[in-house]
XYZ file of C-alpha atoms in Angstrom:
377
model
C 58.825 -174.548 23.779
C 57.834 -171.049 21.426
C 54.940 -168.484 20.298
C 54.542 -165.945 19.412
C 52.930 -162.246 20.196
C 52.262 -158.741 18.386
C 54.084 -156.398 19.232
C 52.711 -153.394 20.042
C 55.436 -151.284 19.107
C 55.885 -152.075 15.802
C 52.164 -154.624 15.406
C 54.081 -157.457 13.754
C 53.874 -160.932 15.070
C 57.544 -162.424 16.793
C 58.499 -165.531 17.169
C 59.285 -165.917 20.655
C 61.428 -168.990 21.343
C 63.479 -169.237 24.570
C 66.276 -172.488 24.974
C 67.739 -171.629 27.886
C 70.937 -173.423 26.571
C 68.953 -177.085 27.605
C 70.745 -177.544 23.736
C 73.796 -178.514 25.707
C 72.408 -181.640 27.842
C 72.844 -184.784 25.680
C 70.392 -186.877 26.380
C 65.998 -186.270 27.015
C 65.621 -187.620 31.092
C 68.736 -184.354 31.242
C 67.163 -181.949 29.747
C 63.391 -182.767 31.076
C 65.200 -182.672 34.451
C 66.692 -178.943 33.574
C 63.112 -177.824 32.683
C 61.765 -178.525 36.038
C 64.456 -176.921 37.995
C 64.199 -173.814 35.564
C 60.203 -173.307 36.128
C 60.675 -173.808 40.398
C 63.449 -171.479 40.215
C 61.066 -168.903 38.039
C 58.308 -170.007 40.423
C 60.292 -168.440 43.352
C 60.890 -165.351 41.622
C 57.749 -164.276 41.030
C 57.243 -165.132 44.641
C 59.437 -162.514 45.171
C 57.805 -160.238 43.131
C 60.039 -160.361 39.983
C 58.179 -159.163 37.139
C 59.293 -160.069 34.140
C 57.449 -157.117 32.194
C 59.337 -154.450 34.132
C 62.033 -155.031 31.270
C 60.152 -154.444 28.448
C 60.134 -151.339 28.413
C 57.363 -149.914 26.682
C 56.278 -146.474 26.230
C 52.835 -145.992 27.795
C 52.042 -143.302 25.801
C 52.262 -142.560 21.362
C 54.771 -141.117 20.399
C 53.171 -137.547 18.121
C 55.785 -137.571 15.929
C 56.103 -141.503 15.060
C 54.542 -142.958 12.496
C 53.208 -146.523 12.849
C 53.100 -148.439 9.831
C 50.715 -151.816 10.607
C 51.581 -153.826 8.349
C 49.617 -155.856 6.364
C 48.164 -159.330 6.416
C 50.183 -161.022 3.477
C 53.158 -159.840 5.400
C 52.532 -161.664 8.673
C 51.368 -164.564 6.971
C 54.915 -163.986 5.171
C 56.808 -163.700 8.356
C 55.181 -166.672 9.991
C 55.474 -168.845 6.134
C 59.386 -168.629 7.088
C 59.616 -169.320 10.127
C 57.431 -172.532 9.752
C 59.849 -173.371 6.437
C 62.695 -173.260 8.700
C 61.370 -176.032 11.384
C 59.257 -178.628 8.530
C 60.450 -180.325 6.157
C 61.212 -179.584 2.359
C 57.929 -181.433 0.893
C 56.526 -179.639 3.929
C 57.554 -176.465 3.319
C 56.619 -176.903 -0.095
C 53.653 -177.098 0.846
C 53.209 -174.421 2.567
C 54.628 -171.874 0.126
C 52.202 -173.304 -3.142
C 49.346 -172.368 -0.848
C 50.214 -169.071 0.681
C 50.955 -167.930 -3.097
C 47.513 -169.027 -4.169
C 46.253 -166.324 -1.096
C 48.573 -163.839 -2.768
C 47.395 -164.108 -5.650
C 43.713 -164.289 -5.025
C 44.661 -160.578 -3.021
C 46.381 -158.727 -5.947
C 43.749 -160.079 -8.516
C 41.090 -158.394 -6.215
C 43.585 -155.457 -5.233
C 43.345 -156.117 -1.682
C 47.035 -156.417 -0.964
C 47.033 -153.719 2.166
C 43.897 -156.062 4.040
C 44.945 -155.997 7.500
C 45.079 -159.696 9.478
C 42.243 -157.533 12.201
C 39.979 -156.682 8.207
C 40.309 -161.299 7.579
C 36.441 -162.492 8.849
C 34.963 -165.270 7.660
C 33.516 -163.467 4.759
C 36.823 -162.665 2.931
C 37.258 -166.701 3.172
C 34.335 -167.579 1.561
C 35.625 -164.900 -1.333
C 39.034 -167.119 -1.324
C 36.924 -169.910 -1.903
C 35.373 -169.199 -4.584
C 38.296 -167.279 -6.243
C 39.904 -170.842 -6.186
C 36.440 -173.100 -7.570
C 35.658 -170.151 -10.074
C 38.598 -168.639 -11.834
C 41.442 -170.939 -11.058
C 39.114 -173.553 -11.998
C 40.929 -175.729 -9.207
C 39.912 -178.942 -8.015
C 37.292 -179.447 -4.902
C 40.152 -181.540 -3.307
C 42.711 -178.661 -3.985
C 40.168 -176.055 -2.682
C 39.999 -177.650 -0.042
C 43.563 -178.706 1.106
C 44.360 -175.055 0.656
C 42.011 -173.127 2.962
C 42.952 -176.133 5.229
C 46.794 -175.136 4.690
C 46.429 -171.358 5.102
C 43.991 -171.698 8.485
C 47.266 -173.417 9.589
C 49.999 -170.133 9.312
C 46.879 -168.377 10.656
C 47.064 -170.623 13.943
C 50.073 -169.748 14.157
C 49.098 -166.383 14.370
C 47.645 -166.858 18.058
C 45.179 -163.656 18.484
C 41.932 -165.819 18.829
C 39.682 -167.317 16.232
C 40.480 -168.528 13.512
C 37.727 -167.339 9.878
C 39.906 -170.110 7.857
C 38.992 -172.762 9.882
C 34.716 -171.765 10.081
C 35.025 -172.414 5.692
C 32.379 -174.994 5.403
C 34.300 -177.950 3.004
C 33.398 -178.618 -0.100
C 32.032 -181.397 -0.910
C 32.040 -183.891 -3.716
C 29.475 -183.876 -6.307
C 27.038 -187.640 -6.807
C 25.616 -189.043 -9.878
C 25.762 -187.456 -13.267
C 27.150 -184.333 -12.899
C 30.735 -186.037 -11.650
C 30.823 -188.597 -14.998
C 30.007 -185.434 -17.426
C 33.174 -183.949 -16.023
C 35.505 -186.319 -17.275
C 35.174 -185.650 -20.955
C 37.050 -183.711 -21.007
C 39.994 -185.895 -20.562
C 38.959 -187.877 -23.984
C 39.241 -184.258 -26.087
C 42.486 -184.135 -27.907
C 44.401 -181.043 -28.938
C 44.111 -179.614 -32.461
C 47.564 -179.465 -34.682
C 47.501 -175.267 -34.050
C 46.702 -176.054 -30.395
C 49.641 -177.835 -29.813
C 51.482 -175.916 -31.991
C 50.810 -172.922 -30.418
C 51.544 -174.478 -26.604
C 55.013 -175.938 -27.603
C 56.167 -172.208 -28.918
C 54.819 -170.582 -26.085
C 56.833 -172.841 -23.667
C 59.990 -173.056 -25.386
C 60.168 -168.874 -25.334
C 59.481 -169.699 -21.948
C 62.672 -171.066 -22.341
C 60.920 -174.298 -20.574
C 62.332 -177.022 -22.783
C 62.690 -179.405 -20.414
C 59.221 -179.369 -19.036
C 58.193 -179.521 -23.067
C 60.374 -183.007 -23.230
C 58.366 -183.956 -20.545
C 55.098 -183.583 -22.318
C 56.735 -185.303 -25.421
C 56.312 -188.670 -23.332
C 53.286 -188.535 -22.684
C 52.498 -187.864 -27.006
C 54.708 -190.381 -28.210
C 55.004 -193.033 -25.561
C 51.228 -192.487 -24.100
C 51.904 -193.155 -20.596
C 49.995 -191.090 -17.828
C 52.057 -188.158 -15.873
C 52.804 -190.347 -12.721
C 54.116 -193.164 -14.923
C 56.741 -190.672 -16.433
C 57.285 -189.693 -13.043
C 58.367 -192.905 -11.419
C 60.573 -193.132 -14.118
C 64.542 -193.226 -13.307
C 66.862 -193.662 -15.539
C 67.686 -197.305 -15.402
C 64.300 -197.552 -17.098
C 65.140 -196.213 -20.627
C 66.951 -198.192 -22.599
C 68.000 -196.886 -25.517
C 70.205 -199.188 -27.128
C 66.735 -201.537 -27.799
C 64.293 -197.876 -27.809
C 62.348 -199.310 -24.980
C 60.787 -197.862 -22.192
C 60.362 -200.080 -19.428
C 57.584 -199.736 -17.049
C 58.001 -201.419 -13.989
C 54.561 -203.681 -12.332
C 54.921 -201.881 -8.831
C 54.869 -197.994 -10.935
C 52.053 -198.606 -13.074
C 48.152 -198.014 -12.613
C 46.921 -202.057 -13.046
C 50.290 -203.249 -11.631
C 51.486 -204.696 -14.945
C 54.596 -204.465 -15.923
C 55.439 -203.649 -19.505
C 57.925 -202.289 -22.267
C 56.961 -199.753 -25.075
C 58.958 -198.498 -27.730
C 60.572 -195.503 -27.702
C 59.713 -193.428 -31.281
C 62.117 -191.128 -33.398
C 61.216 -188.405 -32.400
C 61.477 -188.772 -28.828
C 64.549 -190.623 -29.538
C 66.061 -186.850 -30.068
C 64.483 -185.790 -26.864
C 66.540 -188.186 -24.621
C 69.881 -188.294 -26.602
C 69.823 -184.271 -26.151
C 69.030 -184.811 -21.895
C 72.399 -187.057 -22.051
C 70.814 -189.076 -19.647
C 75.055 -191.178 -19.608
C 76.416 -188.773 -17.315
C 73.544 -188.785 -14.156
C 73.301 -192.450 -11.847
C 70.840 -195.086 -13.100
C 69.014 -194.726 -9.798
C 67.988 -190.922 -10.643
C 64.224 -190.278 -11.668
C 64.482 -188.450 -15.366
C 61.848 -185.638 -14.322
C 63.531 -184.452 -10.765
C 62.617 -181.825 -9.095
C 64.944 -179.417 -9.961
C 63.741 -177.911 -12.966
C 62.648 -181.295 -14.595
C 66.070 -182.416 -15.388
C 66.904 -185.755 -14.099
C 67.417 -186.122 -9.961
C 67.239 -187.534 -6.572
C 64.163 -186.608 -6.015
C 60.307 -187.373 -8.317
C 58.439 -184.846 -8.788
C 54.974 -184.058 -7.312
C 51.317 -184.407 -9.898
C 49.748 -181.620 -8.333
C 52.399 -179.243 -7.211
C 54.919 -179.872 -9.297
C 53.234 -180.314 -12.820
C 49.270 -179.677 -13.000
C 50.007 -176.068 -11.067
C 52.911 -175.490 -13.969
C 50.396 -177.096 -16.522
C 47.593 -173.874 -15.222
C 50.447 -170.998 -15.202
C 51.842 -171.565 -18.596
C 48.807 -173.058 -20.346
C 45.437 -173.166 -18.841
C 45.599 -169.694 -17.140
C 48.144 -167.597 -19.044
C 47.274 -165.835 -22.324
C 46.943 -168.973 -24.441
C 43.859 -170.088 -22.327
C 43.690 -173.161 -23.343
C 41.855 -175.788 -20.966
C 42.315 -179.196 -21.831
C 43.437 -181.971 -19.783
C 47.286 -182.795 -20.365
C 46.501 -186.375 -20.344
C 44.774 -185.284 -23.613
C 48.054 -185.376 -25.743
C 47.883 -188.656 -24.313
C 44.756 -189.339 -27.023
C 46.396 -185.992 -29.776
C 48.802 -189.049 -30.079
C 47.186 -191.865 -31.143
C 44.541 -189.975 -33.026
C 47.829 -189.083 -35.228
C 49.573 -192.322 -36.040
C 45.879 -193.563 -37.212
C 45.814 -190.239 -39.577
C 49.570 -191.157 -40.351
C 49.180 -194.388 -40.683
C 45.521 -194.269 -42.014
C 45.354 -197.821 -44.516
C 48.313 -199.365 -42.690
C 47.464 -198.922 -38.566
C 48.731 -201.661 -36.667
C 46.285 -203.025 -34.453
C 47.992 -205.034 -32.119
C 51.157 -202.658 -32.119
C 48.591 -199.606 -30.942
C 47.025 -201.699 -28.250
C 50.462 -202.651 -27.028
C 52.034 -199.446 -26.903
C 49.141 -197.848 -24.883
C 49.547 -201.106 -23.253
C 46.014 -202.336 -23.220
C 44.772 -205.737 -21.900
C 43.674 -206.681 -25.225
C 42.704 -205.753 -28.784
C 39.678 -204.768 -27.913
C 40.305 -202.322 -25.602
C 42.399 -200.682 -28.336
C 39.277 -201.047 -30.603
C 36.738 -199.122 -27.798
C 39.786 -196.263 -27.290
C 39.341 -195.502 -31.102
C 36.084 -195.222 -31.390
C 36.118 -193.177 -27.907
C 38.954 -191.013 -29.772
C 36.007 -191.243 -32.761
C 38.400 -191.206 -35.059
C 38.600 -193.770 -38.344
C 40.724 -193.113 -41.916
C 41.696 -194.743 -44.843
C 43.096 -195.061 -47.294
C 41.130 -192.571 -50.243
C 42.574 -193.998 -52.808
C 40.293 -197.019 -52.388
C 37.568 -194.859 -52.572
C 35.698 -194.392 -55.579
C 32.859 -192.036 -55.719
C 31.193 -189.772 -58.790
C 32.381 -186.559 -59.457
C 30.050 -184.233 -57.687
C 29.417 -181.570 -60.632
């Protein structure tokens, strides 16, 4: 049993969680019986005139020389978050921290760091929703999930109406606009953009993240597929990556070639010193680990912080690194492109699909020595 109450002296939400030493009872039935006895005892005491509030020695008159500092909304929710994370699973706790972090960023961005609990209303929550959608450019589902989790934290305050619960859910757009929104996936990075991104990430000491991006660029794999790769899926002897059936989008197993630049990154990681079951990129800073990365919270948000919303301001989908890698192959191997190899490396079902893919990229180069033109001047 537990609940939060507002301390009239400190104006802080405090947690009350009596245990009555019930943990000494080994079985659930024993605890249940003990609880009934405790309730029965307390009811008898109350009938006899016992007043538990007499033991809380509150001052009836405010002290004139005492300055009462009312905590901010941010501070109170932070306290709720800390307590909630103690009883939540690691994944749930990480999610709550991520969602609350967006609320803190909103308050800082709008210079509302001193906002109090009683000043947060529906209008404020709607502004927060707009901030997530328009300023942060977050997806509809991400915005809805963030508002929902803030509502859960607010519920723990136990102070009546919850403004976050009254925020309308963003609904998916239908038809043409939804299709047009996916065009950016095929927009590749320019050579200058790639140079800026890599330089910036290395300056931020994000070399492990650079290795992850190299997998997209050289292995032409989806981010989620890379997250699922384990050390046992890397064959350095034959220079191959094994994509298992259960870990791919189309449920088809495949092997792709490890190109020289990617091979150097893998050697650098010294995978041999880790168990075969470890993920190549774990939650411990994109180093090999036991726990798999989460695409939304560990990859997308990191990309947004370091690239999309950083001083780089490069608003492109990181999956486009795959297309950039394909384009480099077509340009650097003009006149000698092996369509079958490109098909296998992309894990396309047929060469026809690869040809359609190349047309979508809009790239077709040949050796200019084969072209004859008269002089323009």
